[in-house]
Amino acid sequence: MNSIFLVAECDADIRTLIRDDLKGMGYRVETAGTLAEASAVMGRVEPDVVFAAEDIGGDHGYDLLRVARDNGYEVPLILLVDAAKDDPGGIVVRFGAMTYLKKPVNRRRLSMLARLALENKASMVRESNRISELSLTASFLSSLLNAEGEAVFLLDEKGLVLKASERGAALLGCVPASIPGREYLSLLPEASLEVQGEAIASARAVLLPQRVECLQGAAVFDTVIRPVLDKESLSGFVVVTRDITARRCMEKELEEGRRLYRSVYEAAQAAIMMIDRGDGSILDCNEVARKLYGYGREAMLGMSMTDLAEESESIMEAVRSGMGRIPMARHRRKGGTVFPVEISMSHFVYGGREVCTTFIQDISHRKVVEEALREGARLYRAVVEDQTELICRYTPDGALSFVNGAYAKFFGVDEDEIVGRQFFPALADDERRDLRSWIKEAGAGKPVFDREQRVTRGDGQPRWILWTNRAVLDHRGAVKEIQAVGRDITDRKEAEHALSLATAQKEQYR
């Protein structure tokens, strides 16, 4: 059976947005515009999760927790608060909500909170089942007090300890037999006393569970204080404390991995976008991509790759097929300007979703160079000498016939002296073999050959160069010369490697 969500919000647009997104995730959704309507829904069905405006039509959304309890069940509550609301976290803690979601609603956070709330609901059901049997059997008390990994205390309505688990006694540094009859707060270390004291007072006042975190040295403890009711009267508390130090450490490391991931993303010189391989929707993008296409971050995250590509069907076919590189495609900027791009892609699974990270390079400048070459040697030299890309020409047997200044500077050679030397010896065996094989087959039907090559710059630094070799044909269609345009892609290769490491690290921690 589908999980049931209740969305209680006065603003119809926000209510509709949340409803449609949750339905798209496969959940059943009930909506209400007032507290009275929401109460009526909760009397008719038992929602698994409630999204409620903190201030709904002059009433308080957190009152729905009391409505749920009056109907005999508990439900995770996520408060919908305005972006400018002061201290929303304080409201959450004070009235026992699970967390809050700011308006306008971030859809990615909505999806994440929906999943977490359902997990919390399952946990609440398990714990509620345990507590509801508190007065039935002594065997329940024994199993609760000895729950693995939990320190458990049973308190009366005044806060005196009735029973404590062995783990609870060990946590307080006491013998189990010495704890009953003592005031629970008096047993706590100073670091936890104030925090848990306020939580017990809140639980007593609102008769709703309270959750707090306490630091004891380098350790982090999560404590849930749940009031136990006898009809409408408070009869005591169940206090459950868990050591969550390891989880917090993992979350910290995950956050550091996320920051590394973002730093690589934003520092890269190429435009980078993460897209969904299924529908092409843009999941993330860096600043270079936003500048390249002329859109803001929020606008781009609401778009698809098909909105940017002229040949949208062929682009998506390449993405879905797992292709690694598209040497030439036509994309469109915000103003409608069409420009040529080169796309490199890496494919992986993230959060159970097949995604593709695309590295996009505007090659308008390179296309200007290639068009200029067709106009003749004079214009060719006038253009290429000013280029930062490495340009050379060589004969089918490998003898260099021309290099531009950028090529000579990069390899630390003299332009005139290098002409006539062999181009092939600088290549590895497999690179030389593949290039010669292409030269034999090159022609009008196969005029271009791309190859990435690891080279050593004139100053001794290792770099990666992407060579685009284009055959220059004579009037019979035979290869007369080959022009090679080289572009330094070291930053991109390093970014791909760093992103791969960061993604693997995130997946490991997740």
Coordinates of N, CA, C and O in Angstrom, one line a residue, residues 124-279:
M124 N 9.1 5.3 14.7 CA 8.1 5.7 15.7 C 7.2 4.5 15.9 O 6.7 4.3 17.0
V125 N 6.8 3.8 14.8 CA 5.8 2.7 15.0 C 6.4 1.6 15.8 O 5.8 1.1 16.7
R126 N 7.7 1.3 15.5 CA 8.4 0.3 16.3 C 8.4 0.7 17.8 O 8.1 -0.1 18.7
E127 N 8.9 1.9 18.0 CA 9.0 2.3 19.4 C 7.7 2.5 20.1 O 7.5 2.2 21.3
S128 N 6.7 3.0 19.4 CA 5.3 3.1 19.9 C 4.8 1.8 20.4 O 4.1 1.6 21.4
N129 N 5.0 0.8 19.5 CA 4.6 -0.6 19.8 C 5.2 -1.1 21.1 O 4.5 -1.7 21.9
R130 N 6.5 -0.7 21.3 CA 7.1 -1.2 22.5 C 6.6 -0.5 23.7 O 6.3 -1.1 24.7
I131 N 6.4 0.8 23.6 CA 5.9 1.6 24.8 C 4.4 1.3 25.1 O 4.0 1.2 26.3
S132 N 3.6 1.0 24.1 CA 2.2 0.7 24.3 C 2.0 -0.5 25.2 O 1.0 -0.7 25.8
E133 N 3.0 -1.4 25.2 CA 2.9 -2.6 25.9 C 3.6 -2.5 27.3 O 3.8 -3.5 28.0
L134 N 4.0 -1.2 27.6 CA 4.8 -1.0 28.8 C 4.1 -1.5 30.1 O 4.7 -2.1 31.0
S135 N 2.8 -1.3 30.1 CA 2.1 -1.7 31.3 C 1.6 -3.2 31.3 O 0.9 -3.6 32.2
L136 N 1.8 -3.9 30.2 CA 1.2 -5.2 30.1 C 2.0 -6.3 30.7 O 1.5 -7.2 31.4
T137 N 3.3 -6.4 30.5 CA 4.1 -7.5 31.0 C 5.5 -7.1 31.5 O 6.1 -6.1 31.0
A138 N 6.0 -7.8 32.4 CA 7.3 -7.5 32.9 C 8.4 -8.0 31.9 O 9.5 -7.4 31.9
S139 N 8.0 -9.0 31.1 CA 8.9 -9.4 30.1 C 9.3 -8.3 29.1 O 10.4 -8.2 28.6
F140 N 8.3 -7.4 28.8 CA 8.6 -6.3 27.9 C 9.6 -5.4 28.5 O 10.6 -4.9 27.9
L141 N 9.5 -5.1 29.8 CA 10.5 -4.2 30.5 C 11.8 -4.8 30.4 O 12.8 -4.1 30.1
S142 N 11.9 -6.1 30.5 CA 13.3 -6.8 30.5 C 13.9 -6.6 29.1 O 15.0 -6.3 28.9
S143 N 13.1 -6.8 28.0 CA 13.6 -6.7 26.7 C 13.9 -5.3 26.3 O 14.9 -5.0 25.6
L144 N 13.1 -4.3 26.8 CA 13.4 -2.9 26.5 C 14.6 -2.5 27.2 O 15.5 -1.8 26.6
L145 N 14.8 -2.8 28.4 CA 15.9 -2.3 29.2 C 17.2 -3.0 28.7 O 18.3 -2.4 29.0
N146 N 17.2 -4.1 28.0 CA 18.4 -4.7 27.5 C 18.5 -4.6 26.0 O 19.2 -5.4 25.4
A147 N 17.8 -3.6 25.4 CA 18.0 -3.4 24.0 C 19.4 -3.2 23.6 O 20.1 -2.3 24.2
E148 N 19.9 -3.9 22.6 CA 21.3 -3.8 22.2 C 21.6 -2.4 21.6 O 20.8 -1.9 20.8
G149 N 22.6 -1.8 22.2 CA 23.1 -0.5 21.6 C 22.3 0.7 22.2 O 22.6 1.8 21.9
E150 N 21.4 0.5 23.2 CA 20.6 1.6 23.7 C 20.8 1.6 25.3 O 20.7 0.6 25.9
A151 N 20.9 2.9 25.8 CA 20.8 3.1 27.2 C 19.4 3.5 27.5 O 18.9 4.5 27.0
V152 N 18.6 2.7 28.3 CA 17.2 3.0 28.5 C 16.9 3.2 30.0 O 17.4 2.5 30.9
F153 N 16.1 4.2 30.3 CA 15.7 4.6 31.6 C 14.2 4.7 31.7 O 13.6 5.3 30.8
L154 N 13.5 4.1 32.7 CA 12.1 4.3 32.9 C 12.0 5.3 34.1 O 12.5 5.0 35.2
L155 N 11.2 6.4 33.9 CA 11.1 7.4 34.9 C 9.6 7.5 35.3 O 8.7 7.3 34.5
D156 N 9.4 7.9 36.6 CA 8.0 8.2 36.9 C 7.7 9.6 36.5 O 8.5 10.3 35.9
E157 N 6.5 10.1 36.8 CA 6.0 11.4 36.4 C 6.9 12.6 37.0 O 6.9 13.7 36.5
K158 N 7.5 12.3 38.1 CA 8.3 13.3 38.8 C 9.8 13.3 38.3 O 10.6 14.2 38.7
G159 N 10.1 12.3 37.5 CA 11.5 12.3 37.0 C 12.4 11.4 37.8 O 13.6 11.4 37.6
L160 N 11.8 10.6 38.7 CA 12.6 9.6 39.5 C 12.8 8.3 38.7 O 11.9 7.9 38.0
V161 N 14.0 7.7 38.7 CA 14.3 6.5 38.0 C 13.5 5.3 38.6 O 13.7 5.0 39.8
L162 N 12.7 4.6 37.8 CA 12.1 3.4 38.2 C 13.0 2.2 37.9 O 13.2 1.3 38.7
K163 N 13.6 2.2 36.6 CA 14.5 1.1 36.2 C 15.5 1.7 35.2 O 15.2 2.7 34.5
A164 N 16.6 1.0 35.1 CA 17.6 1.4 34.1 C 18.3 0.2 33.5 O 18.5 -0.8 34.2
S165 N 18.6 0.2 32.3 CA 19.2 -0.9 31.6 C 20.7 -0.9 32.1 O 21.2 0.0 32.6
E166 N 21.3 -2.1 31.8 CA 22.7 -2.2 32.2 C 23.6 -1.2 31.4 O 24.5 -0.6 32.0
R167 N 23.2 -1.0 30.2 CA 24.0 -0.1 29.3 C 23.8 1.4 29.9 O 24.7 2.2 29.8
G168 N 22.5 1.7 30.3 CA 22.3 3.0 30.9 C 23.1 3.2 32.1 O 23.6 4.3 32.3
A169 N 23.1 2.2 33.0 CA 23.9 2.4 34.2 C 25.4 2.6 33.9 O 26.1 3.4 34.5
A170 N 25.9 1.8 32.9 CA 27.3 1.9 32.6 C 27.6 3.3 32.0 O 28.6 3.9 32.2
L171 N 26.6 3.9 31.2 CA 26.8 5.2 30.7 C 26.9 6.2 31.8 O 27.7 7.2 31.6
L172 N 26.2 6.1 32.9 CA 26.3 7.0 34.0 C 27.3 6.7 35.0 O 27.6 7.4 36.0
G173 N 28.0 5.5 34.8 CA 29.1 5.1 35.7 C 28.5 4.7 37.1 O 29.1 4.9 38.1
C174 N 27.3 4.0 37.0 CA 26.7 3.6 38.3 C 26.4 2.1 38.2 O 26.4 1.4 37.2
V175 N 26.2 1.5 39.4 CA 25.7 0.1 39.5 C 24.2 0.1 39.3 O 23.5 0.9 39.9
P176 N 23.7 -0.8 38.5 CA 22.2 -0.7 38.2 C 21.3 -0.7 39.4 O 20.3 0.0 39.5
A177 N 21.7 -1.5 40.4 CA 20.9 -1.5 41.6 C 20.8 -0.2 42.4 O 19.9 0.0 43.2
S178 N 21.8 0.6 42.2 CA 21.9 1.9 43.0 C 21.1 3.0 42.4 O 21.0 4.1 42.9
I179 N 20.5 2.8 41.2 CA 19.9 3.9 40.4 C 18.4 4.1 40.8 O 18.0 5.3 40.9
P180 N 17.6 3.1 40.9 CA 16.2 3.3 41.2 C 15.9 4.1 42.4 O 16.6 4.0 43.4
G181 N 14.9 5.1 42.2 CA 14.6 6.0 43.3 C 15.3 7.3 43.3 O 14.9 8.2 44.0
R182 N 16.4 7.4 42.5 CA 17.1 8.6 42.4 C 16.6 9.5 41.3 O 16.0 9.0 40.3
E183 N 16.8 10.8 41.4 CA 16.3 11.7 40.4 C 17.2 11.6 39.1 O 18.5 11.6 39.2
Y184 N 16.6 11.3 38.0 CA 17.3 11.1 36.8 C 18.3 12.2 36.4 O 19.5 12.0 36.1
L185 N 17.9 13.5 36.5 CA 18.7 14.6 36.2 C 19.9 14.7 37.0 O 21.0 15.2 36.6
S186 N 19.8 14.3 38.3 CA 21.0 14.4 39.2 C 22.1 13.4 38.8 O 23.2 13.5 39.3
L187 N 21.7 12.4 38.0 CA 22.7 11.4 37.7 C 23.5 11.8 36.4 O 24.6 11.2 36.1
L188 N 23.1 12.8 35.7 CA 23.7 13.2 34.4 C 24.9 14.0 34.6 O 25.0 14.8 35.6
P189 N 25.9 13.9 33.7 CA 27.0 14.8 33.7 C 26.6 16.2 33.4 O 25.5 16.5 32.8
E190 N 27.4 17.2 33.8 CA 27.0 18.6 33.6 C 26.7 18.9 32.1 O 25.9 19.8 31.9
A191 N 27.5 18.3 31.2 CA 27.3 18.6 29.8 C 25.9 18.3 29.3 O 25.4 18.9 28.3
S192 N 25.2 17.3 29.9 CA 23.9 16.9 29.5 C 22.8 17.4 30.3 O 21.6 17.3 29.9
L193 N 23.1 17.9 31.5 CA 22.0 18.2 32.5 C 21.1 19.2 32.0 O 19.9 19.0 32.0
E194 N 21.6 20.4 31.5 CA 20.7 21.5 31.1 C 19.9 21.1 29.9 O 18.6 21.3 29.8
V195 N 20.5 20.4 28.9 CA 19.8 20.1 27.6 C 18.7 19.1 27.9 O 17.5 19.3 27.5
Q196 N 19.0 18.0 28.6 CA 17.9 17.0 28.9 C 16.9 17.6 29.9 O 15.7 17.2 29.8
G197 N 17.3 18.5 30.8 CA 16.3 19.0 31.7 C 15.3 19.8 31.0 O 14.1 19.8 31.2
E198 N 15.7 20.6 30.0 CA 14.8 21.4 29.1 C 13.9 20.5 28.3 O 12.7 20.8 28.1
A199 N 14.5 19.4 27.8 CA 13.7 18.5 27.0 C 12.6 17.8 27.8 O 11.5 17.6 27.4
I200 N 12.9 17.4 29.1 CA 11.9 16.7 29.9 C 10.8 17.7 30.3 O 9.6 17.4 30.3
A201 N 11.2 19.0 30.5 CA 10.2 20.0 30.8 C 9.3 20.2 29.6 O 8.0 20.4 29.8
S202 N 9.8 20.2 28.4 CA 9.0 20.4 27.2 C 8.1 19.2 27.0 O 6.9 19.3 26.7
A203 N 8.6 18.0 27.2 CA 7.8 16.8 27.1 C 6.7 16.8 28.1 O 5.5 16.4 27.8
R204 N 6.9 17.2 29.3 CA 5.9 17.3 30.3 C 4.8 18.3 29.9 O 3.6 18.1 30.2
A205 N 5.3 19.5 29.3 CA 4.3 20.6 29.0 C 3.4 20.2 27.8 O 2.2 20.5 27.8
V206 N 4.0 19.7 26.7 CA 3.2 19.4 25.5 C 2.8 18.0 25.3 O 2.1 17.7 24.4
L207 N 3.3 17.1 26.2 CA 3.0 15.7 26.2 C 3.3 15.1 24.8 O 2.6 14.2 24.3
L208 N 4.5 15.5 24.3 CA 5.0 15.0 23.0 C 6.4 14.6 23.1 O 7.2 15.2 24.0
P209 N 6.9 13.7 22.4 CA 8.3 13.3 22.5 C 9.3 14.4 22.1 O 9.0 15.3 21.3
Q210 N 10.4 14.4 22.8 CA 11.5 15.4 22.5 C 12.8 14.7 22.2 O 13.1 13.7 22.8
R211 N 13.5 15.2 21.2 CA 14.8 14.6 20.9 C 15.9 15.7 21.0 O 15.8 16.8 20.5
V212 N 17.0 15.3 21.7 CA 18.1 16.2 21.9 C 19.4 15.5 21.6 O 19.5 14.2 21.7
E213 N 20.5 16.2 21.3 CA 21.8 15.7 21.2 C 22.7 16.3 22.3 O 22.6 17.5 22.5
C214 N 23.6 15.5 22.9 CA 24.4 15.9 23.9 C 25.9 15.5 23.6 O 26.1 14.4 23.1
L215 N 26.8 16.4 23.9 CA 28.2 16.0 23.8 C 28.8 15.7 25.2 O 28.6 16.4 26.2
Q216 N 29.5 14.6 25.2 CA 30.3 14.2 26.4 C 31.7 13.9 25.9 O 32.0 12.8 25.4
G217 N 32.6 14.8 26.1 CA 33.9 14.7 25.6 C 33.9 14.7 24.1 O 33.3 15.6 23.5
A218 N 34.4 13.7 23.5 CA 34.4 13.6 22.0 C 33.3 12.8 21.5 O 33.1 12.6 20.3
A219 N 32.4 12.3 22.4 CA 31.3 11.4 22.1 C 30.0 12.3 21.9 O 29.8 13.3 22.5
V220 N 29.1 11.8 21.0 CA 27.9 12.4 20.7 C 26.8 11.4 21.0 O 26.8 10.3 20.5
F221 N 25.8 11.9 21.8 CA 24.7 11.0 22.2 C 23.3 11.6 21.7 O 23.1 12.8 21.9
D222 N 22.5 10.7 21.2 CA 21.1 11.1 20.8 C 20.2 10.6 21.8 O 20.2 9.4 22.1
T223 N 19.4 11.5 22.4 CA 18.4 11.0 23.4 C 17.0 11.4 23.0 O 16.7 12.5 22.6
V224 N 16.1 10.4 23.1 CA 14.7 10.6 22.9 C 13.9 10.5 24.2 O 14.1 9.4 24.9
I225 N 13.2 11.5 24.6 CA 12.5 11.5 25.9 C 11.0 11.5 25.5 O 10.4 12.4 24.9
R226 N 10.4 10.3 25.8 CA 9.0 10.1 25.4 C 8.1 10.0 26.6 O 8.3 9.1 27.4
P227 N 7.0 10.9 26.7 CA 6.1 10.8 27.8 C 5.2 9.5 27.6 O 4.8 9.2 26.5
V228 N 4.9 8.9 28.8 CA 4.0 7.7 28.8 C 2.7 8.2 29.4 O 2.7 8.7 30.6
L229 N 1.6 8.0 28.7 CA 0.3 8.5 29.2 C -0.6 7.4 29.7 O -0.6 6.3 29.1
D230 N -1.3 7.7 30.8 CA -2.4 6.8 31.2 C -3.7 7.6 31.0 O -4.0 8.5 31.7
K231 N -4.3 7.3 29.9 CA -5.4 8.1 29.3 C -4.9 9.5 29.0 O -4.0 9.7 28.2
E232 N -5.3 10.5 29.7 CA -4.9 11.9 29.5 C -3.8 12.3 30.5 O -3.4 13.5 30.3
S233 N -3.5 11.5 31.4 CA -2.5 11.9 32.5 C -1.2 11.4 32.2 O -1.0 10.3 31.7
L234 N -0.2 12.2 32.6 CA 1.2 11.7 32.5 C 1.6 10.8 33.6 O 1.4 11.0 34.8
S235 N 2.1 9.6 33.2 CA 2.4 8.6 34.2 C 3.9 8.3 34.3 O 4.4 7.7 35.2
G236 N 4.7 8.9 33.3 CA 6.1 8.7 33.4 C 6.8 9.0 32.1 O 6.2 9.6 31.1
F237 N 8.1 8.6 32.0 CA 8.8 8.9 30.7 C 9.7 7.6 30.4 O 10.1 6.9 31.3
V238 N 9.9 7.4 29.2 CA 10.9 6.5 28.7 C 12.0 7.3 28.0 O 11.8 8.1 27.1
V239 N 13.2 7.1 28.5 CA 14.4 7.9 28.0 C 15.3 6.8 27.3 O 15.8 5.9 28.0
V240 N 15.5 7.0 26.0 CA 16.4 6.1 25.2 C 17.6 6.9 24.7 O 17.4 7.9 24.0
T241 N 18.8 6.5 25.0 CA 20.0 7.2 24.6 C 20.8 6.3 23.7 O 21.1 5.2 24.1
R242 N 21.3 6.8 22.6 CA 22.1 6.0 21.7 C 23.4 6.8 21.4 O 23.4 8.0 21.2
D243 N 24.5 6.1 21.3 CA 25.8 6.7 20.9 C 25.8 6.8 19.4 O 25.8 5.8 18.7
I244 N 25.8 8.1 18.9 CA 25.8 8.3 17.5 C 27.1 8.9 17.0 O 27.2 9.6 16.0
T245 N 28.2 8.7 17.8 CA 29.5 9.4 17.4 C 30.0 8.9 16.1 O 30.4 9.7 15.2
A246 N 29.9 7.6 15.8 CA 30.4 7.1 14.5 C 29.6 7.7 13.4 O 30.2 8.0 12.3
R247 N 28.3 7.8 13.6 CA 27.4 8.3 12.5 C 27.8 9.8 12.2 O 27.8 10.2 11.1
R248 N 28.0 10.6 13.3 CA 28.4 12.0 13.1 C 29.7 12.1 12.4 O 29.9 13.0 11.6
C249 N 30.6 11.2 12.8 CA 32.0 11.3 12.1 C 31.8 11.0 10.6 O 32.4 11.7 9.8
M250 N 31.0 10.0 10.3 CA 30.7 9.7 8.9 C 30.1 10.9 8.1 O 30.4 11.2 7.0
E251 N 29.1 11.5 8.8 CA 28.5 12.7 8.2 C 29.5 13.8 8.0 O 29.4 14.5 7.0
K252 N 30.4 14.0 9.0 CA 31.4 15.0 8.8 C 32.3 14.7 7.6 O 32.6 15.6 6.8
E253 N 32.7 13.5 7.5 CA 33.6 13.1 6.4 C 32.8 13.2 5.1 O 33.4 13.6 4.0
L254 N 31.6 12.8 5.1 CA 30.7 13.0 3.9 C 30.6 14.4 3.5 O 30.7 14.8 2.3
E255 N 30.5 15.3 4.5 CA 30.4 16.8 4.2 C 31.7 17.3 3.6 O 31.8 18.1 2.7
E256 N 32.9 16.8 4.1 CA 34.2 17.2 3.6 C 34.3 16.7 2.1 O 34.8 17.4 1.3
G257 N 33.8 15.4 1.9 CA 33.8 14.9 0.5 C 33.0 15.8 -0.4 O 33.3 16.0 -1.6
R258 N 31.8 16.2 0.1 CA 31.0 17.0 -0.7 C 31.6 18.4 -1.0 O 31.5 18.9 -2.1
R259 N 32.3 19.0 0.0 CA 33.0 20.2 -0.3 C 34.1 20.0 -1.3 O 34.4 20.9 -2.2
L260 N 34.9 18.9 -1.2 CA 35.9 18.6 -2.2 C 35.3 18.5 -3.6 O 35.7 19.1 -4.6
Y261 N 34.1 17.8 -3.7 CA 33.4 17.6 -4.9 C 33.0 19.0 -5.5 O 33.2 19.3 -6.7
R262 N 32.5 19.9 -4.6 CA 32.0 21.2 -5.1 C 33.2 22.0 -5.5 O 33.2 22.8 -6.5
S263 N 34.4 21.9 -4.8 CA 35.5 22.8 -5.2 C 36.1 22.4 -6.5 O 36.5 23.2 -7.3
V264 N 36.1 21.0 -6.8 CA 36.5 20.6 -8.1 C 35.6 21.1 -9.2 O 35.9 21.5 -10.3
Y265 N 34.3 20.9 -8.9 CA 33.2 21.4 -9.8 C 33.4 22.8 -10.2 O 33.3 23.2 -11.4
E266 N 33.5 23.7 -9.2 CA 33.5 25.1 -9.4 C 34.8 25.6 -10.0 O 34.9 26.7 -10.6
A267 N 36.0 24.9 -9.6 CA 37.3 25.4 -10.1 C 37.6 25.0 -11.5 O 38.5 25.5 -12.1
A268 N 36.9 24.0 -12.0 CA 37.2 23.5 -13.4 C 37.0 24.6 -14.4 O 36.1 25.5 -14.3
Q269 N 37.8 24.6 -15.4 CA 37.7 25.6 -16.5 C 36.7 25.3 -17.5 O 36.2 26.1 -18.3
A270 N 36.3 24.0 -17.6 CA 35.3 23.5 -18.5 C 33.9 23.7 -17.9 O 33.8 23.7 -16.7
A271 N 32.9 23.8 -18.7 CA 31.5 23.8 -18.2 C 31.1 22.4 -17.9 O 31.3 21.5 -18.7
I272 N 30.7 22.2 -16.7 CA 30.3 20.9 -16.2 C 28.8 20.8 -15.8 O 28.4 21.7 -15.1
M273 N 28.2 19.8 -16.2 CA 26.8 19.6 -15.8 C 26.6 18.1 -15.5 O 27.1 17.3 -16.2
M274 N 25.8 17.8 -14.5 CA 25.4 16.5 -14.2 C 23.9 16.3 -14.6 O 23.1 17.2 -14.2
I275 N 23.6 15.4 -15.5 CA 22.3 15.2 -16.0 C 21.8 13.8 -15.8 O 22.6 12.8 -15.6
D276 N 20.5 13.7 -15.7 CA 19.8 12.4 -15.6 C 19.8 11.7 -17.0 O 19.4 12.3 -18.0
R277 N 20.3 10.5 -17.0 CA 20.5 9.8 -18.3 C 19.1 9.4 -18.9 O 19.0 9.1 -20.1
G278 N 18.1 9.3 -18.0 CA 16.8 8.9 -18.5 C 16.0 10.0 -19.2 O 15.6 9.9 -20.4
D279 N 15.9 11.2 -18.6 CA 15.1 12.3 -19.2 C 16.0 13.5 -19.6 O 15.4 14.5 -20.1

